[in-house]
mmCIF file of C-alpha atoms in Angstrom:
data_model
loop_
_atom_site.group_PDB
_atom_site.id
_atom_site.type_symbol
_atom_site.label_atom_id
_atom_site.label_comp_id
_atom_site.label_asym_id
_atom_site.label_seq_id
_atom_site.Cartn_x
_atom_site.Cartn_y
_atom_site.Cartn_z
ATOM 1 C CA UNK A 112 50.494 -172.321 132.506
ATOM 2 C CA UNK A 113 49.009 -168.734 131.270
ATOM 3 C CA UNK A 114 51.088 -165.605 130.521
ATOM 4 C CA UNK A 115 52.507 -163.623 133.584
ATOM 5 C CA UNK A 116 52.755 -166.834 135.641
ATOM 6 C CA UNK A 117 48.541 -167.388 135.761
ATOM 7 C CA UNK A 118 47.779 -171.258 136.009
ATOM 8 C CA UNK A 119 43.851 -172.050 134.955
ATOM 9 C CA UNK A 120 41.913 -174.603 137.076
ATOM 10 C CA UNK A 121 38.405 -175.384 135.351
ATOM 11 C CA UNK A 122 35.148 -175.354 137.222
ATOM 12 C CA UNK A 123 32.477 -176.036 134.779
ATOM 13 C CA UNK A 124 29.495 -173.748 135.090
ATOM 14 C CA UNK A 125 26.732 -176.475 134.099
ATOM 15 C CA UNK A 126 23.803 -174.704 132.188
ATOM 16 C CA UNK A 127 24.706 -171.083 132.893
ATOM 17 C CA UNK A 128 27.907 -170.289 130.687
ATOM 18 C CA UNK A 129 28.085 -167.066 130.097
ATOM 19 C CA UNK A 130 28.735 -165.381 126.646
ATOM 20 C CA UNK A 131 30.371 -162.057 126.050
ATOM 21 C CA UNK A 132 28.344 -160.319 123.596
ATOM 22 C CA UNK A 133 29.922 -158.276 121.060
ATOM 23 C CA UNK A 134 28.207 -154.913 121.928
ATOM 24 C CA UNK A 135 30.742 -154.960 125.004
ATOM 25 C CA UNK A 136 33.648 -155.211 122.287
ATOM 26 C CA UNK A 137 31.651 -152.697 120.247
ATOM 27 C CA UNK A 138 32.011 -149.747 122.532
ATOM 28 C CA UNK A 139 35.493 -150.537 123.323
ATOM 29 C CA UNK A 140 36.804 -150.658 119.427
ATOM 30 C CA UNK A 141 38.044 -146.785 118.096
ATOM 31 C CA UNK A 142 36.384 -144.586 116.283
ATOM 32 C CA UNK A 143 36.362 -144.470 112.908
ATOM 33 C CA UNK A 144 39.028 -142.894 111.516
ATOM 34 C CA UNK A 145 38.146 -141.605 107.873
ATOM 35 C CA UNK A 146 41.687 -140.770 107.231
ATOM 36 C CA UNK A 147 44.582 -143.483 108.051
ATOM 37 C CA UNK A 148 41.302 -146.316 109.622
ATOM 38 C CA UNK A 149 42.381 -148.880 112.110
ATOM 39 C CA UNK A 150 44.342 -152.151 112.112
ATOM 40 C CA UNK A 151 43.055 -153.586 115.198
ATOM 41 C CA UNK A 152 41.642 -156.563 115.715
ATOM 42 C CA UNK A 153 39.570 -158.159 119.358
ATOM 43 C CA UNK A 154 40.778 -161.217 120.088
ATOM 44 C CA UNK A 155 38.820 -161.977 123.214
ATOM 45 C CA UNK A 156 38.141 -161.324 126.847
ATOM 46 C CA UNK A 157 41.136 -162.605 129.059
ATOM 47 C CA UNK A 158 41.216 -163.742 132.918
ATOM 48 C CA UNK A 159 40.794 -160.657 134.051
ATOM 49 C CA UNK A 160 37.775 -159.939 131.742
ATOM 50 C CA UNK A 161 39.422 -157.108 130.072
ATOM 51 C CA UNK A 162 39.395 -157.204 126.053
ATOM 52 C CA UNK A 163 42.932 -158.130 124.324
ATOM 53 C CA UNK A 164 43.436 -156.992 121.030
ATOM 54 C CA UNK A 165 46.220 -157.492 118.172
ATOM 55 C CA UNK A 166 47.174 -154.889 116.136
ATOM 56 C CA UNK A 167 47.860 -155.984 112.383
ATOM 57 C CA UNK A 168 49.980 -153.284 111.826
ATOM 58 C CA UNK A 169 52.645 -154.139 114.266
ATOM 59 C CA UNK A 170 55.590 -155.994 112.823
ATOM 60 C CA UNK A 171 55.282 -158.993 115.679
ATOM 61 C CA UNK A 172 51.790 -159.654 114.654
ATOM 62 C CA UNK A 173 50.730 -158.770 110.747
ATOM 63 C CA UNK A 174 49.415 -162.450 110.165
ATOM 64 C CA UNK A 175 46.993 -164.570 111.753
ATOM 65 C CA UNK A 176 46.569 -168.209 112.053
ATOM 66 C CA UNK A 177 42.845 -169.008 113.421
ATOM 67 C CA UNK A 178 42.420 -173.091 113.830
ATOM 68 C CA UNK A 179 39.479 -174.633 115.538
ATOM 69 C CA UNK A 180 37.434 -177.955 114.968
ATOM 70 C CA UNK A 181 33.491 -177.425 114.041
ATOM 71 C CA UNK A 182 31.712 -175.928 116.718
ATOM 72 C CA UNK A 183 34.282 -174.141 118.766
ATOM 73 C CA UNK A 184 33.569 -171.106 116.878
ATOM 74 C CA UNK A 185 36.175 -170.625 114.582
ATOM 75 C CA UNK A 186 33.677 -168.971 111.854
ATOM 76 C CA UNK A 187 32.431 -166.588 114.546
ATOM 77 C CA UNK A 188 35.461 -165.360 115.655
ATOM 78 C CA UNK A 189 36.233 -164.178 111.865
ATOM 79 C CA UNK A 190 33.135 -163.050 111.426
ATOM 80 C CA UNK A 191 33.886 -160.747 114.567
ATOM 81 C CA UNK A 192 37.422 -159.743 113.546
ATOM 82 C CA UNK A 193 36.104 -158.715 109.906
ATOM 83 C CA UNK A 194 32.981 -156.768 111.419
ATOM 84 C CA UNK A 195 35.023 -154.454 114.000
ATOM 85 C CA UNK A 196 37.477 -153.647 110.935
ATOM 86 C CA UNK A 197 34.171 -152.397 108.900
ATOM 87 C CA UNK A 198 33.217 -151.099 112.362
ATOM 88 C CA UNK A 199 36.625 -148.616 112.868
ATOM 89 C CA UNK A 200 37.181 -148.081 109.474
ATOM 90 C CA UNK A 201 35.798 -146.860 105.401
ATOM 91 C CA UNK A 202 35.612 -148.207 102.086
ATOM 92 C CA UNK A 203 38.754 -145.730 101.440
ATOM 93 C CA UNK A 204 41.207 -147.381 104.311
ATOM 94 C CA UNK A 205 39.878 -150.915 104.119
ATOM 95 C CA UNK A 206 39.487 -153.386 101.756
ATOM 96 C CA UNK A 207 39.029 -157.245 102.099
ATOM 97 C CA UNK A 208 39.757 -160.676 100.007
ATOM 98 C CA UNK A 209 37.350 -162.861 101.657
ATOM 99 C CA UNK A 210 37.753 -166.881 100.795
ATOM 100 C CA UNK A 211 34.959 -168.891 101.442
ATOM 101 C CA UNK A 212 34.828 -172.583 100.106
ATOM 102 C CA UNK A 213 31.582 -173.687 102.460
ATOM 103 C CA UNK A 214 30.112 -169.902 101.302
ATOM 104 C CA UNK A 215 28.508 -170.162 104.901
ATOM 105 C CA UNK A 216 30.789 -167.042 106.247
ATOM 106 C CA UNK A 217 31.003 -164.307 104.662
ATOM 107 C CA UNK A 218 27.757 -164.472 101.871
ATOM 108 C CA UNK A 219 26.486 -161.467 103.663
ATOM 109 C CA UNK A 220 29.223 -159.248 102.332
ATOM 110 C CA UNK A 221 28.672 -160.163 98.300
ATOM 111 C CA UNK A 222 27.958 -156.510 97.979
ATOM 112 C CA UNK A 223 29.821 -154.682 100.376
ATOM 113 C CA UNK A 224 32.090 -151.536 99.186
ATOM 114 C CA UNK A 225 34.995 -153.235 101.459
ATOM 115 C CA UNK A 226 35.629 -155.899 99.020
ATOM 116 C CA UNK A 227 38.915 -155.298 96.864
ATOM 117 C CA UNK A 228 36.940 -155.617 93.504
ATOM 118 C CA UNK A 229 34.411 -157.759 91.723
ATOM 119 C CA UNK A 230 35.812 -161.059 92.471
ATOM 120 C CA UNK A 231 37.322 -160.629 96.057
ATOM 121 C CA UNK A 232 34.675 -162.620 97.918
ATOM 122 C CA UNK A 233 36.066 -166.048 96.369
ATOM 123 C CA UNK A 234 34.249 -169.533 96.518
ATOM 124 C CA UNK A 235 36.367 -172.361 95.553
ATOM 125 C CA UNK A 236 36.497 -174.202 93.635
ATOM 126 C CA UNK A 237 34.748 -171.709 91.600
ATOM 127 C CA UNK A 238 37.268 -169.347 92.015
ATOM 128 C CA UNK A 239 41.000 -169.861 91.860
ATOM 129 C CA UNK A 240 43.156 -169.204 95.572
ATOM 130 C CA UNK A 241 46.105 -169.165 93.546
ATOM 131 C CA UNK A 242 44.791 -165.933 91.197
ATOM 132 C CA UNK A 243 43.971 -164.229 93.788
ATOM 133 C CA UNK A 244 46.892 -164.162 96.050
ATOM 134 C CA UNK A 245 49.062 -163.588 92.910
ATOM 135 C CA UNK A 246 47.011 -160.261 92.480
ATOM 136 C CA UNK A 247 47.856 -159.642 96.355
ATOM 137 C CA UNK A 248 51.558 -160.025 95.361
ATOM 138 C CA UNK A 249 51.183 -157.931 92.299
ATOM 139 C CA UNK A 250 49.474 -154.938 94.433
ATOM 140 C CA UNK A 251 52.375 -155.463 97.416
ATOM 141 C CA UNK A 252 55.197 -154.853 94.334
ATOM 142 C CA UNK A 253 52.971 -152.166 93.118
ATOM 143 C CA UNK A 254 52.711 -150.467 96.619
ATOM 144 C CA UNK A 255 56.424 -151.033 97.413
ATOM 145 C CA UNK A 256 57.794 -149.460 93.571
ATOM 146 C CA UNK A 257 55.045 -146.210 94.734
ATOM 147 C CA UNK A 258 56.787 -145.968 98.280
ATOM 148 C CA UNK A 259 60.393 -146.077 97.036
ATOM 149 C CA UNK A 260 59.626 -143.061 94.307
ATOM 150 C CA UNK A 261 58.212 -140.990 97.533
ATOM 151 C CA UNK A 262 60.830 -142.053 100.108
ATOM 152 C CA UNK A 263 58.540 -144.035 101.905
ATOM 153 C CA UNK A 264 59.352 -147.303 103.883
ATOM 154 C CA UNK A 265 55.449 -148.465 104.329
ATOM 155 C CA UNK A 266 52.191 -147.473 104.466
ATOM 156 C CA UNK A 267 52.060 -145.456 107.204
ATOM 157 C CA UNK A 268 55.002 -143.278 105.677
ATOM 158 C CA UNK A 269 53.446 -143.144 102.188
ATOM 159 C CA UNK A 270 50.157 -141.503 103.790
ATOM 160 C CA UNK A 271 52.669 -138.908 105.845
ATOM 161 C CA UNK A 272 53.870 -137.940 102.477
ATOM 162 C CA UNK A 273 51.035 -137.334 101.197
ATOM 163 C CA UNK A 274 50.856 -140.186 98.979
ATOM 164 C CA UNK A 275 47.294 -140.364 98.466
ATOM 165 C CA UNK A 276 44.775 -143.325 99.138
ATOM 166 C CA UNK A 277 45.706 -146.947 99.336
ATOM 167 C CA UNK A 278 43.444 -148.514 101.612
ATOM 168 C CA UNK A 279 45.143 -151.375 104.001
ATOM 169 C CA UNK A 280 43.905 -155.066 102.490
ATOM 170 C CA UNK A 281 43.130 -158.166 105.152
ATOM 171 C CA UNK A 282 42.967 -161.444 103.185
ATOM 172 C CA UNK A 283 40.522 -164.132 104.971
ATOM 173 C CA UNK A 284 40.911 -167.339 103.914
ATOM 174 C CA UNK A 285 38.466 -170.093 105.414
ATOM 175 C CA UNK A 286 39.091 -173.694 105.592
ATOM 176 C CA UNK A 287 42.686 -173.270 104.136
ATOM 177 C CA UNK A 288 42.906 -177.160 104.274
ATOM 178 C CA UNK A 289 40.609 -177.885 102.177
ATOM 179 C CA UNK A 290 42.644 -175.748 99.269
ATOM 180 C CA UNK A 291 45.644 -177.580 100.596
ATOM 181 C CA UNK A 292 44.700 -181.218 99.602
ATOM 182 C CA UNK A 293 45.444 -181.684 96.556
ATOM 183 C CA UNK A 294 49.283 -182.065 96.260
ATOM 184 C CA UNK A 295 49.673 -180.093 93.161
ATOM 185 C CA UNK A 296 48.192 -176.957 94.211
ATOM 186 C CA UNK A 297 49.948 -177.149 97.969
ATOM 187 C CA UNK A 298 53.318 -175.841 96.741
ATOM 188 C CA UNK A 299 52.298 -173.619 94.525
ATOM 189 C CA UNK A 300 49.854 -171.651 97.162
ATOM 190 C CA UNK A 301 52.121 -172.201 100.254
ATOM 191 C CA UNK A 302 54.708 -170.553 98.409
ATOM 192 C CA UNK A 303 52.177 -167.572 97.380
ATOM 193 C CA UNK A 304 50.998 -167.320 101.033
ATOM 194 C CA UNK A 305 55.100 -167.421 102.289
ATOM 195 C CA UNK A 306 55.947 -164.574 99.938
ATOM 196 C CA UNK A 307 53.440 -162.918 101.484
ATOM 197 C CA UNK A 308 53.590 -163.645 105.188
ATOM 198 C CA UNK A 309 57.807 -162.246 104.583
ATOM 199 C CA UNK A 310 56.982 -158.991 102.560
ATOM 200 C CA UNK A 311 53.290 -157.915 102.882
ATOM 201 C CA UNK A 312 52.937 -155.924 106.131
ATOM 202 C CA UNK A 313 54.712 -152.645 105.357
ATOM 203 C CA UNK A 314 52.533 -152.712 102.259
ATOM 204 C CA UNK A 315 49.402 -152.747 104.367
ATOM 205 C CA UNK A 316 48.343 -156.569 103.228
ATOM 206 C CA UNK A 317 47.817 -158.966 105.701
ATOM 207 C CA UNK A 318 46.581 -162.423 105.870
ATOM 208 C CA UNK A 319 43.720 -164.816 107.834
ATOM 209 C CA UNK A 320 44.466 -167.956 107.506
ATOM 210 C CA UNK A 321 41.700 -170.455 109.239
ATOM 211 C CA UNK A 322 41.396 -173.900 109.321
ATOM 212 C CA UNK A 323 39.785 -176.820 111.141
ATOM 213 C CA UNK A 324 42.947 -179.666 110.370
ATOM 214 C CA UNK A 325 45.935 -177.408 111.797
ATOM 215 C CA UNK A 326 48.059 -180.837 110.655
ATOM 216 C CA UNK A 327 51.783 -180.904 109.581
ATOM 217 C CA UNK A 328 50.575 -181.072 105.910
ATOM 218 C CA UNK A 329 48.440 -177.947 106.245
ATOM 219 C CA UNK A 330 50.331 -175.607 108.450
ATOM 220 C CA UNK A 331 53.974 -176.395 107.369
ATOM 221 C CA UNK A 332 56.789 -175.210 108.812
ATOM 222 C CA UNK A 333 57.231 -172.664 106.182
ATOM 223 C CA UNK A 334 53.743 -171.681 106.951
ATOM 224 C CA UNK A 335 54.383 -171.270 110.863
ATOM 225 C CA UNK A 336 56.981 -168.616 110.083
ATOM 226 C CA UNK A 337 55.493 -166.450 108.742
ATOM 227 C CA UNK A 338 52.108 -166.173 111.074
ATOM 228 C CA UNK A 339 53.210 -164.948 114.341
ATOM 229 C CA UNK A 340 49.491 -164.999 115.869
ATOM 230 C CA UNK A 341 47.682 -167.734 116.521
ATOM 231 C CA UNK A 342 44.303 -168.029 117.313
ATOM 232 C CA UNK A 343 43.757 -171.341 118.563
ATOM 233 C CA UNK A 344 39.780 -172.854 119.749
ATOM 234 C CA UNK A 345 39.011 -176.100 120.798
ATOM 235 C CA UNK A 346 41.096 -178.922 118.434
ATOM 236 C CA UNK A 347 40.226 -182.401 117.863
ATOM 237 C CA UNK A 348 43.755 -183.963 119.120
ATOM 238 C CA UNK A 349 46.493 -182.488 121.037
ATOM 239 C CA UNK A 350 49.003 -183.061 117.967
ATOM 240 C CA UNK A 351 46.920 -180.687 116.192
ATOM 241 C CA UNK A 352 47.645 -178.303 118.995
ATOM 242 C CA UNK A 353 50.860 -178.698 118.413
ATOM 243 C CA UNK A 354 50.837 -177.900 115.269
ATOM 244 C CA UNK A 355 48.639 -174.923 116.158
ATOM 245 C CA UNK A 356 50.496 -173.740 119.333
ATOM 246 C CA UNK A 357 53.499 -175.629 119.577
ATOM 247 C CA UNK A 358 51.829 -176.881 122.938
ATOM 248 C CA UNK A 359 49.485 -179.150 124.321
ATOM 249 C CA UNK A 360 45.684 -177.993 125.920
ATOM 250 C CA UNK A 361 43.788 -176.712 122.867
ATOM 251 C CA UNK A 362 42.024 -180.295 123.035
ATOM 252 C CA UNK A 363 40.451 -179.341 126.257
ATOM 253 C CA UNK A 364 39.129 -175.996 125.061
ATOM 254 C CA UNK A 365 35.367 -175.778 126.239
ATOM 255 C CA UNK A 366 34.040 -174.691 123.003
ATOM 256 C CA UNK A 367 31.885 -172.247 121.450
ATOM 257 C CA UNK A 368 34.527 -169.145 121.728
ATOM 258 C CA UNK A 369 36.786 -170.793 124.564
ATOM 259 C CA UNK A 370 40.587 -170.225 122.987
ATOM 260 C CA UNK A 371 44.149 -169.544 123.653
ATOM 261 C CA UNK A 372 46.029 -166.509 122.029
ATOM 262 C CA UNK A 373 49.656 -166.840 121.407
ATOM 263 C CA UNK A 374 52.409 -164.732 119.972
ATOM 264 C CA UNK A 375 55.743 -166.332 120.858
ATOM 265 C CA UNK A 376 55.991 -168.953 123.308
ATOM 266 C CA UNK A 377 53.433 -167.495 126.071
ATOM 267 C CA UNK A 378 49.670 -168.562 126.188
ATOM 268 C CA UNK A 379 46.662 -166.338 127.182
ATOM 269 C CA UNK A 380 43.043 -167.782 127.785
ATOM 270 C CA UNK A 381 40.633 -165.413 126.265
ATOM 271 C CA UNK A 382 37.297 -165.902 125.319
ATOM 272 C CA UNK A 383 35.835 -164.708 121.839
ATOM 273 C CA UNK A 384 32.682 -162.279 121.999
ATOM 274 C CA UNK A 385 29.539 -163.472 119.996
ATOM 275 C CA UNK A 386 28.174 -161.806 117.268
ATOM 276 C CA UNK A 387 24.385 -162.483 116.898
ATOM 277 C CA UNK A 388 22.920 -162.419 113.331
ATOM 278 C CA UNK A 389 21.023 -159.014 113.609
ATOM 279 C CA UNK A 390 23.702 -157.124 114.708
ATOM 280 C CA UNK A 391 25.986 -158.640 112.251
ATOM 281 C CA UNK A 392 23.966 -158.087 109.118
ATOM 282 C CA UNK A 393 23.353 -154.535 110.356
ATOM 283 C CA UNK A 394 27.268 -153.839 110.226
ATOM 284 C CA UNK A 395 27.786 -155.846 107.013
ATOM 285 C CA UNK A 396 25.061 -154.551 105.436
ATOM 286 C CA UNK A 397 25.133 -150.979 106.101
ATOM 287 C CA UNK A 398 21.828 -151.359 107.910
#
C-alpha cells in the first residue's frame, strides 16, 4: 500500500517499457537563480505521472539515503539529482563533494567549477572519506561561528543579512559500503556522517549517501536517524528493504529507475527519469 490509500497491481508491459526522459524533468526544474540557487532535487514520476521532488533545504528532508542493487539504476538517479542542481543553480550557490570509489559516476565532473576545491571529487582508496567529511564539519562550525556574529540562525538568514556568498554544499557519496568494511574505519566515519546528518542543514551541507548492501552493518541505526529520505530501487532481498525502508517490496522493484520514495512511514512509487550520455556531458561539461 502507496501514500493516500493507492494500492499498485503490476501488469508487465513486455518489450515496450517506457522511460521518462530527463528533458521532461528538465523543463519542469526552476530557473536558475544566480542569487540564493535552488535546493531541489527530482525524485521521479509518481502514479499519476506528475514529477515529485524533495527539497534539501527543508528540515524533514536535508539527507538522502539512495540504495539499489546493480542495474536498478542507482548511479543514474545521482547522476540526475547532481545534474538538475548544476541545472538550477552557479558555481557561487553550489558546490559539491563527490565520492566515487568505482570512478564510473561522476569522472565527467573532474573539472567542473561546482566542486568544493581541488580534491572534492574523491576516489578511494586514493583519497581519504574520513578527511574529507572532517573538512565538511570544519566548514559547518565555520558557517555556524559567521551566523551567530550576524544574528543569523542558517543560511537562508545569513544571505537576508547580507552576509555575503557561501554557496550551499551536497556531499555524494557512492558505494558507502564499500568504505564501511573495514571495522576500523566504520566508527570513525559513521560518527563523522552522524555529526553531520544532526547539525549540517541550517549550514547549507547536506549529504548523499548511496549504496548497493543497505545491510544492518552499513546503514546502522545511528545512520537511519539522521537520513529522513530514502530513495530506495530494486534490492537484492527483502531484509535489505528493511533496512532501506523499514518495509518489505523493494525486492520486487522492476528495475532500471523503478523505486519507492519514503519520508516517514508512507511509500510512493515513482519512477526515476533517464539521463542519456549527451545530454549529461553537455550539463556537466558546460557544453
Amino acid at each position: 500500500e502507496l501514500e493516500d490509500g493507492v494500492l499498485a497491481v503490476d501488469i508487465a508491459r513486455g518489450e515496450d517499457r517506457h522511460a521518462v526522459p530527463f528533458s521532461r524533468v528538465r523543463e519542469q526544474l526552476p530557473a536558475r537563480d544566480a542569487a540564493v540557487g535552488s535546493s531541489l532535487i527530482p525524485l521521479g514520476v509518481d502514479l499519476n505521472n506528475e514529477l515529485r521532488m524533495v527539497d534539501l533545504a527543508a528540515s524533514e528532508s536535508p539527507h538522502v539515503l539512495v540504495a539499489g542493487t546493480a542495474g536498478s539504476g542507482k548511479t543514474e538517479w545521482l547522476r540526475t539529482a547532481v545534474a538538475s542542481l548544476i541545472l538550477t543553480n552557479t558555481p557561487a550557490t553550489l558546490r559539491l563533494v563527490l565520492v566515487d570509489p568505482k570512478r564510473t559516476a561522476f569522472g565527467d565532473l573532474a573539472s567542473s567549477p561546482y566542486l568544493l576545491g581541488s580534491g572534492a571529487l574523491l576516489f578511494p582508496p586514493e583519497g581519504s572519506l574520513s578527511e574529507q567529511l572532517d573538512k565538511l564539519i570544519e566548514e559547518m562550525e565555520s558557517r555556524y561561528r559567521k551566523f551567530q556574529d550576524a544574528g543569523a540562525d542558517d543560511l537562508p538568514g545569513w544571505r537576508a543579512r547580507g552576509g555575503g556568498e557561501l554557496p550551499r554544499i551536497v556531499c555524494v557519496i557512492d558505494e558507502f559500503a564499500d568504505m564501511m568494511a573495514d571495522p576500523r574505519d566504520r566508527r570513525m566515519l559513521e560518527d563523522r556522517v552522524v555529526r553531520l546528518g544532526a547539525k549540517a542543514r541550517a549550514a547549507g551541507i547536506h549529504l548523499i549517501l548511496a549504496t548497493q548492501h543497505p545491510d544492518a552493518r552499513t546503514v546502522t541505526g545511528r545512520l537511519q536517524a539522521n537520513l529522513s529520505v530514502r530513495v530506495c530501487l530494486r534490492t537484492t532481498t527483502w531484509q535489505q528493504s528493511m533496512v532501506a525502508l523499514k518495509q518489505r517490496g523493494a525486492e520486487r522493484l522492476l528495475g532500471k529507475g523503478d523505486l519507492f520514495f519514503s519520508r516517514g512511514d508512507r511509500l510512493a512509487r515513482l519512477q526515476a527519469p533517464f539521463l542519456g550520455e549527451a545530454e549529461r556531458l553537455e550539463i556537466y561539461r558546460g557544453r
